[in-house]
CSV table of C-alpha atoms in Angstrom, one decimal:
chain,number,residue,atom,x,y,z
A,1,UNK,CA,11.0,10.4,-18.3
A,2,UNK,CA,8.8,12.0,-15.7
A,3,UNK,CA,6.2,9.9,-14.0
A,4,UNK,CA,2.6,10.6,-15.1
A,5,UNK,CA,0.5,12.9,-12.9
A,6,UNK,CA,-2.5,10.7,-12.3
A,7,UNK,CA,-4.0,13.4,-10.0
A,8,UNK,CA,-3.7,16.3,-12.4
A,9,UNK,CA,-7.5,17.1,-12.2
A,10,UNK,CA,-7.2,17.5,-8.4
A,11,UNK,CA,-3.6,18.8,-8.1
A,12,UNK,CA,-4.3,22.5,-7.6
A,13,UNK,CA,-6.8,21.6,-4.8
A,14,UNK,CA,-4.4,19.4,-2.8
A,15,UNK,CA,-2.0,20.7,-0.2
A,16,UNK,CA,-0.7,17.1,0.1
A,17,UNK,CA,-1.1,13.8,-1.8
A,18,UNK,CA,-3.1,12.5,1.2
A,19,UNK,CA,-6.5,11.0,2.1
A,20,UNK,CA,-7.9,11.3,5.6
A,21,UNK,CA,-8.8,7.6,5.8
A,22,UNK,CA,-12.4,6.4,6.1
A,23,UNK,CA,-12.7,5.2,9.7
A,24,UNK,CA,-15.7,3.4,11.2
A,25,UNK,CA,-17.4,5.5,13.9
A,26,UNK,CA,-14.6,8.1,13.6
A,27,UNK,CA,-15.0,9.9,10.3
A,28,UNK,CA,-18.0,12.3,10.2
A,29,UNK,CA,-19.1,15.6,8.7
A,30,UNK,CA,-16.8,17.8,10.8
A,31,UNK,CA,-13.7,15.7,10.1
A,32,UNK,CA,-14.3,15.3,6.4
A,33,UNK,CA,-15.1,19.0,5.9
A,34,UNK,CA,-12.0,20.0,7.9
A,35,UNK,CA,-9.8,17.7,5.8
A,36,UNK,CA,-11.2,18.9,2.5
A,37,UNK,CA,-10.9,22.6,3.4
A,38,UNK,CA,-7.3,22.0,4.6
A,39,UNK,CA,-6.3,20.5,1.3
A,40,UNK,CA,-6.5,16.8,1.7
A,41,UNK,CA,-9.1,14.3,0.5
A,42,UNK,CA,-11.7,13.7,3.2
A,43,UNK,CA,-13.3,10.3,3.3
A,44,UNK,CA,-15.9,8.5,5.4
A,45,UNK,CA,-17.7,5.1,5.4
A,46,UNK,CA,-21.3,5.5,4.3
A,47,UNK,CA,-22.2,3.0,7.0
A,48,UNK,CA,-21.2,5.6,9.6
A,49,UNK,CA,-24.6,7.1,8.8
A,50,UNK,CA,-27.5,5.5,10.6
A,51,UNK,CA,-29.6,5.5,7.5
A,52,UNK,CA,-29.6,6.3,3.8
A,53,UNK,CA,-31.5,9.4,4.6
A,54,UNK,CA,-28.8,10.5,7.0
A,55,UNK,CA,-26.2,9.8,4.3
A,56,UNK,CA,-28.0,12.2,2.1
A,57,UNK,CA,-28.0,14.8,4.9
A,58,UNK,CA,-24.3,14.3,5.6
A,59,UNK,CA,-23.2,14.7,2.0
A,60,UNK,CA,-25.4,17.8,1.6
A,61,UNK,CA,-23.8,19.3,4.7
A,62,UNK,CA,-20.3,18.5,3.4
A,63,UNK,CA,-21.1,20.1,0.0
A,64,UNK,CA,-22.5,23.2,1.6
A,65,UNK,CA,-19.6,23.7,4.0
A,66,UNK,CA,-16.9,23.1,1.3
A,67,UNK,CA,-18.7,25.4,-1.1
A,68,UNK,CA,-18.9,28.1,1.6
A,69,UNK,CA,-15.1,27.7,2.1
A,70,UNK,CA,-14.5,28.1,-1.6
A,71,UNK,CA,-16.7,31.2,-1.8
A,72,UNK,CA,-14.8,32.7,1.1
A,73,UNK,CA,-11.2,31.7,0.3
A,74,UNK,CA,-11.4,31.7,-3.5
A,75,UNK,CA,-10.0,28.2,-3.6
A,76,UNK,CA,-11.9,25.0,-4.1
A,77,UNK,CA,-11.7,22.4,-1.3
A,78,UNK,CA,-10.1,19.0,-1.9
A,79,UNK,CA,-12.6,16.3,-2.9
A,80,UNK,CA,-14.8,14.5,-0.4
A,81,UNK,CA,-14.8,10.8,-0.8
A,82,UNK,CA,-17.4,8.3,0.4
A,83,UNK,CA,-16.3,4.7,1.2
A,84,UNK,CA,-18.9,2.1,0.0
A,85,UNK,CA,-18.9,-1.4,1.4
A,86,UNK,CA,-19.7,-3.6,-1.6
A,87,UNK,CA,-20.0,-6.9,0.1
A,88,UNK,CA,-23.4,-8.6,-0.1
A,89,UNK,CA,-23.8,-8.3,3.6
A,90,UNK,CA,-24.3,-4.5,3.3
A,91,UNK,CA,-28.1,-4.4,3.0
A,92,UNK,CA,-28.0,-0.7,2.2
A,93,UNK,CA,-25.6,-1.0,-0.7
A,94,UNK,CA,-28.2,-0.2,-3.5
A,95,UNK,CA,-29.8,2.6,-1.6
A,96,UNK,CA,-26.5,4.2,-0.6
A,97,UNK,CA,-25.3,3.9,-4.1
A,98,UNK,CA,-28.4,5.7,-5.3
A,99,UNK,CA,-27.6,8.6,-3.0
A,100,UNK,CA,-24.0,8.8,-4.2
A,101,UNK,CA,-25.0,8.8,-7.8
A,102,UNK,CA,-27.4,11.7,-7.1
A,103,UNK,CA,-24.6,13.8,-5.4
A,104,UNK,CA,-21.9,12.8,-8.0
A,105,UNK,CA,-18.8,12.5,-5.8
A,106,UNK,CA,-15.5,12.9,-7.6
A,107,UNK,CA,-13.9,9.9,-5.9
A,108,UNK,CA,-15.5,6.8,-4.3
A,109,UNK,CA,-13.6,4.1,-2.4
A,110,UNK,CA,-15.0,0.5,-2.5
A,111,UNK,CA,-14.2,-2.0,0.3
A,112,UNK,CA,-14.8,-5.7,1.1
A,113,UNK,CA,-15.3,-7.2,-2.3
A,114,UNK,CA,-15.0,-6.6,-6.0
A,115,UNK,CA,-15.8,-3.1,-7.2
A,116,UNK,CA,-17.1,-4.5,-10.5
A,117,UNK,CA,-20.9,-4.2,-9.8
A,118,UNK,CA,-20.6,-0.5,-9.0
A,119,UNK,CA,-17.9,0.7,-11.3
A,120,UNK,CA,-20.1,1.5,-14.4
A,121,UNK,CA,-22.8,3.5,-12.6
A,122,UNK,CA,-20.1,5.4,-10.6
A,123,UNK,CA,-18.1,6.0,-13.8
A,124,UNK,CA,-21.3,7.2,-15.5
A,125,UNK,CA,-21.7,9.7,-12.7
A,126,UNK,CA,-18.2,11.0,-13.2
A,127,UNK,CA,-16.5,9.3,-10.2
A,128,UNK,CA,-13.0,7.9,-9.9
A,129,UNK,CA,-13.3,4.5,-8.3
A,130,UNK,CA,-10.6,3.4,-5.8
A,131,UNK,CA,-10.7,-0.2,-4.6
A,132,UNK,CA,-9.3,-1.6,-1.3
A,133,UNK,CA,-7.0,-4.6,-1.9
A,134,UNK,CA,-5.0,-6.7,0.6
A,135,UNK,CA,-3.0,-9.0,-1.7
A,136,UNK,CA,-1.5,-9.1,-5.2
A,137,UNK,CA,-4.3,-11.3,-6.4
A,138,UNK,CA,-6.9,-8.8,-5.0
A,139,UNK,CA,-5.0,-6.0,-6.8
A,140,UNK,CA,-5.0,-7.9,-10.1
A,141,UNK,CA,-8.7,-8.6,-9.9
A,142,UNK,CA,-9.7,-5.1,-9.1
A,143,UNK,CA,-7.5,-3.8,-11.9
A,144,UNK,CA,-9.1,-6.2,-14.3
A,145,UNK,CA,-12.6,-5.0,-13.1
A,146,UNK,CA,-11.7,-1.5,-14.2
A,147,UNK,CA,-10.8,0.2,-10.9
A,148,UNK,CA,-9.2,3.6,-11.5
A,149,UNK,CA,-7.1,3.2,-8.4
A,150,UNK,CA,-6.0,0.7,-5.8
A,151,UNK,CA,-5.8,1.3,-2.0
A,152,UNK,CA,-3.1,-1.1,-0.8
A,153,UNK,CA,-4.0,-2.3,2.7
A,154,UNK,CA,-0.6,-3.1,4.2
A,155,UNK,CA,0.8,-4.4,7.5
A,156,UNK,CA,0.4,-1.7,10.1
A,157,UNK,CA,-2.9,-0.1,8.9
A,158,UNK,CA,-5.5,0.4,11.6
A,159,UNK,CA,-8.7,-1.6,11.7
A,160,UNK,CA,-9.2,-4.5,9.2
A,161,UNK,CA,-5.9,-4.6,7.4
A,162,UNK,CA,-3.6,-6.4,5.1
A,163,UNK,CA,-0.5,-8.3,6.0
A,164,UNK,CA,2.1,-7.5,3.2
A,165,UNK,CA,5.1,-5.3,3.6
A,166,UNK,CA,4.3,-1.9,2.1
A,167,UNK,CA,7.5,-1.6,0.2
A,168,UNK,CA,7.1,-5.0,-1.5
A,169,UNK,CA,3.4,-4.5,-2.1
A,170,UNK,CA,3.7,-1.1,-3.7
A,171,UNK,CA,6.5,-2.1,-6.0
A,172,UNK,CA,4.9,-5.4,-7.0
A,173,UNK,CA,1.6,-3.6,-7.9
A,174,UNK,CA,3.3,-0.8,-9.8
A,175,UNK,CA,5.0,-3.4,-12.1
A,176,UNK,CA,1.6,-4.3,-13.6
A,177,UNK,CA,-0.7,-1.4,-12.8
A,178,UNK,CA,-0.5,2.1,-14.2
A,179,UNK,CA,-3.5,3.6,-12.3
A,180,UNK,CA,-3.6,5.5,-9.0
A,181,UNK,CA,-2.0,3.7,-6.1
A,182,UNK,CA,-2.9,4.7,-2.5
A,183,UNK,CA,-0.7,3.3,0.3
A,184,UNK,CA,-2.5,2.5,3.5
A,185,UNK,CA,-0.6,1.6,6.7
A,186,UNK,CA,2.1,3.3,8.8
A,187,UNK,CA,1.9,6.9,7.4
A,188,UNK,CA,2.6,8.8,10.6
A,189,UNK,CA,4.1,12.0,9.2
A,190,UNK,CA,5.1,13.9,6.1
A,191,UNK,CA,8.4,12.0,5.9
A,192,UNK,CA,6.6,8.7,5.6
A,193,UNK,CA,4.2,10.3,3.0
A,194,UNK,CA,7.3,11.4,1.0
A,195,UNK,CA,8.6,7.8,1.1
A,196,UNK,CA,5.2,6.6,-0.2
A,197,UNK,CA,5.6,8.8,-3.3
A,198,UNK,CA,9.1,7.6,-3.8
A,199,UNK,CA,7.7,4.1,-3.9
A,200,UNK,CA,5.5,5.1,-6.8
A,201,UNK,CA,2.3,5.7,-4.9
A,202,UNK,CA,0.2,8.7,-5.9
A,203,UNK,CA,-1.6,9.1,-2.5
A,204,UNK,CA,-1.5,7.7,0.9
A,205,UNK,CA,-4.0,7.1,3.8
A,206,UNK,CA,-3.4,8.7,7.1
A,207,UNK,CA,-5.9,7.4,9.6
A,208,UNK,CA,-4.6,7.0,13.2
A,209,UNK,CA,-3.5,10.6,13.6
A,210,UNK,CA,-6.9,11.8,12.4
A,211,UNK,CA,-8.5,9.8,15.2
A,212,UNK,CA,-6.8,12.2,17.7
A,213,UNK,CA,-8.2,15.4,16.2
A,214,UNK,CA,-10.7,17.7,17.6
A,215,UNK,CA,-13.1,17.1,14.7
A,216,UNK,CA,-13.2,13.3,14.8
A,217,UNK,CA,-16.2,11.4,16.2
A,218,UNK,CA,-14.0,9.3,18.5
A,219,UNK,CA,-14.8,9.1,22.2
A,220,UNK,CA,-12.4,11.4,24.1
A,221,UNK,CA,-11.1,8.4,26.0
A,222,UNK,CA,-10.2,6.8,22.6
A,223,UNK,CA,-8.4,9.9,21.5
A,224,UNK,CA,-6.4,9.9,24.8
A,225,UNK,CA,-5.5,6.3,24.4
A,226,UNK,CA,-4.2,6.8,20.9
A,227,UNK,CA,-2.0,9.7,22.2
A,228,UNK,CA,-0.6,7.6,25.0
A,229,UNK,CA,0.0,4.4,22.9
A,230,UNK,CA,2.8,3.3,20.6
A,231,UNK,CA,3.2,0.8,17.9
A,232,UNK,CA,3.9,-1.8,20.6
A,233,UNK,CA,0.3,-1.3,21.9
A,234,UNK,CA,-1.2,-2.5,18.6
A,235,UNK,CA,-2.4,-6.1,18.5
A,236,UNK,CA,-3.2,-7.9,15.2
A,237,UNK,CA,-6.1,-10.3,15.9
A,238,UNK,CA,-9.1,-12.1,14.3
A,239,UNK,CA,-10.9,-12.3,17.6
A,240,UNK,CA,-13.3,-9.4,17.1
A,241,UNK,CA,-14.1,-9.4,13.4
A,242,UNK,CA,-13.0,-12.8,12.0
A,243,UNK,CA,-10.5,-10.9,9.9
A,244,UNK,CA,-7.1,-9.6,10.6
A,245,UNK,CA,-7.7,-6.4,12.6
A,246,UNK,CA,-5.3,-4.0,14.4
A,247,UNK,CA,-6.7,-3.1,17.8
A,248,UNK,CA,-5.4,-1.1,20.8
A,249,UNK,CA,-4.3,-3.5,23.5
A,250,UNK,CA,-5.2,-1.0,26.3
A,251,UNK,CA,-8.8,-1.0,25.1
A,252,UNK,CA,-8.9,-4.8,25.2
A,253,UNK,CA,-7.6,-4.7,28.8
A,254,UNK,CA,-10.1,-2.0,29.8
A,255,UNK,CA,-12.9,-4.2,28.5
A,256,UNK,CA,-11.8,-6.9,31.0
A,257,UNK,CA,-10.2,-9.2,28.4
A,258,UNK,CA,-6.6,-10.6,28.2
A,259,UNK,CA,-5.1,-9.5,24.9
A,260,UNK,CA,-2.6,-12.4,25.1
A,261,UNK,CA,-5.4,-15.0,25.6
A,262,UNK,CA,-8.1,-14.2,23.1
A,263,UNK,CA,-10.2,-16.8,21.3
A,264,UNK,CA,-9.7,-17.1,17.6
A,265,UNK,CA,-11.6,-15.7,14.6
A,266,UNK,CA,-14.6,-13.6,15.6
A,267,UNK,CA,-15.5,-15.4,18.8
A,268,UNK,CA,-15.9,-12.2,20.9
A,269,UNK,CA,-18.8,-9.8,21.0
A,270,UNK,CA,-21.2,-11.5,18.8
A,271,UNK,CA,-23.7,-11.9,21.6
A,272,UNK,CA,-26.4,-13.8,19.7
A,273,UNK,CA,-26.9,-16.4,22.4
A,274,UNK,CA,-27.3,-14.2,25.4
A,275,UNK,CA,-30.2,-12.1,26.7
A,276,UNK,CA,-30.6,-8.5,25.6
A,277,UNK,CA,-29.7,-7.0,29.0
A,278,UNK,CA,-26.4,-8.9,29.2
A,279,UNK,CA,-25.7,-8.1,25.5
A,280,UNK,CA,-26.0,-4.4,26.3
A,281,UNK,CA,-23.4,-4.6,29.0
A,282,UNK,CA,-20.8,-6.6,27.0
A,283,UNK,CA,-17.9,-4.8,25.5
A,284,UNK,CA,-18.5,-3.9,21.8
A,285,UNK,CA,-16.0,-4.0,19.1
A,286,UNK,CA,-15.4,-0.4,17.7
A,287,UNK,CA,-17.5,1.1,20.5
A,288,UNK,CA,-15.4,-0.1,23.5
A,289,UNK,CA,-12.5,-2.0,21.8
A,290,UNK,CA,-10.8,0.4,19.6
A,291,UNK,CA,-8.6,0.2,16.5
A,292,UNK,CA,-5.5,2.0,15.5
A,293,UNK,CA,-2.4,1.4,13.4
A,294,UNK,CA,1.3,1.3,13.9
A,295,UNK,CA,1.5,5.0,13.4
A,296,UNK,CA,0.1,5.5,16.9
A,297,UNK,CA,3.8,6.1,17.7
A,298,UNK,CA,3.6,9.3,15.8
A,299,UNK,CA,0.6,10.8,17.7
A,300,UNK,CA,1.7,13.5,20.1
A,301,UNK,CA,-1.6,15.0,21.2
A,302,UNK,CA,-5.1,16.0,20.1
A,303,UNK,CA,-5.0,18.8,17.6
A,304,UNK,CA,-7.3,20.3,15.0
A,305,UNK,CA,-7.3,19.0,11.5
A,306,UNK,CA,-5.9,22.2,10.0
A,307,UNK,CA,-2.9,22.0,12.4
A,308,UNK,CA,-2.3,18.4,11.6
A,309,UNK,CA,-2.3,19.0,7.8
A,310,UNK,CA,-0.1,22.0,8.1
A,311,UNK,CA,2.5,20.1,10.2
A,312,UNK,CA,2.4,17.2,7.8
A,313,UNK,CA,2.9,19.5,4.8
A,314,UNK,CA,5.9,21.1,6.5
A,315,UNK,CA,7.4,17.7,7.1
A,316,UNK,CA,6.6,16.6,3.5
A,317,UNK,CA,8.4,19.6,2.0
A,318,UNK,CA,11.4,19.3,4.3
A,319,UNK,CA,11.8,15.6,3.2
A,320,UNK,CA,12.1,16.5,-0.5
């Protein structure tokens, strides 16, 4: 019996079963638009916008550009997908949600907390809701809350990440969950993407390779560091965020810190007890200390998004 096509409503618009992952201070209008018009889902954290008003502007620009592409090519772009932080610490949650509801995105990813409070309004607006999860228990709770899909944060994903082996995690979740599964972590090429589908996943994230694209918001030094790094240069630490986070060791060294002698659990870069001038000079997480995943080993250079997607599609087809 053939597996169900959970992405049937988007299938003809997708070149690959892939999401250009939402990356803090990296994913912007140019990257999202280029991903969507190349045939992969383009996502971005809403907090990348400085304000709710800018969020409205970003989405309007993405809508206009993707529509212009459709008018010119005759083919609708892949969906654009905002990533909404649902934790109570996000002071803009209600306002950002209002903007999303007005624009009616086809897909929304929720992160850092239960998706339950936003599922009904998003469903009413016609959105498919995908929820980030980092453990079996998280997955069970998000499924029970009514999430249409689960993004499995596994060992090797860039930024704040999970810790489970992707093979074990995906197979365990598929045993009890029949919704959309997205594998996040270690997808460095089309062969890895093909493997994710063999595991029973419907989609996968690719993040680190999109950092090193011409359209990303990343600092040129950040892009160059991703290109020159390998999986051995990725450090899993709680020192910068209080949560398990994969960071680039060379960026930690460049900030004047010893990656092998870091304090524990969010002790760096808070800066609440120092004067403003000193705080401005301190290395900042995300701005100066950069994240990446194990798939840094698969980054060979800075390319444009269309080239990256085409290369990945060729690899994906050859691995069939």
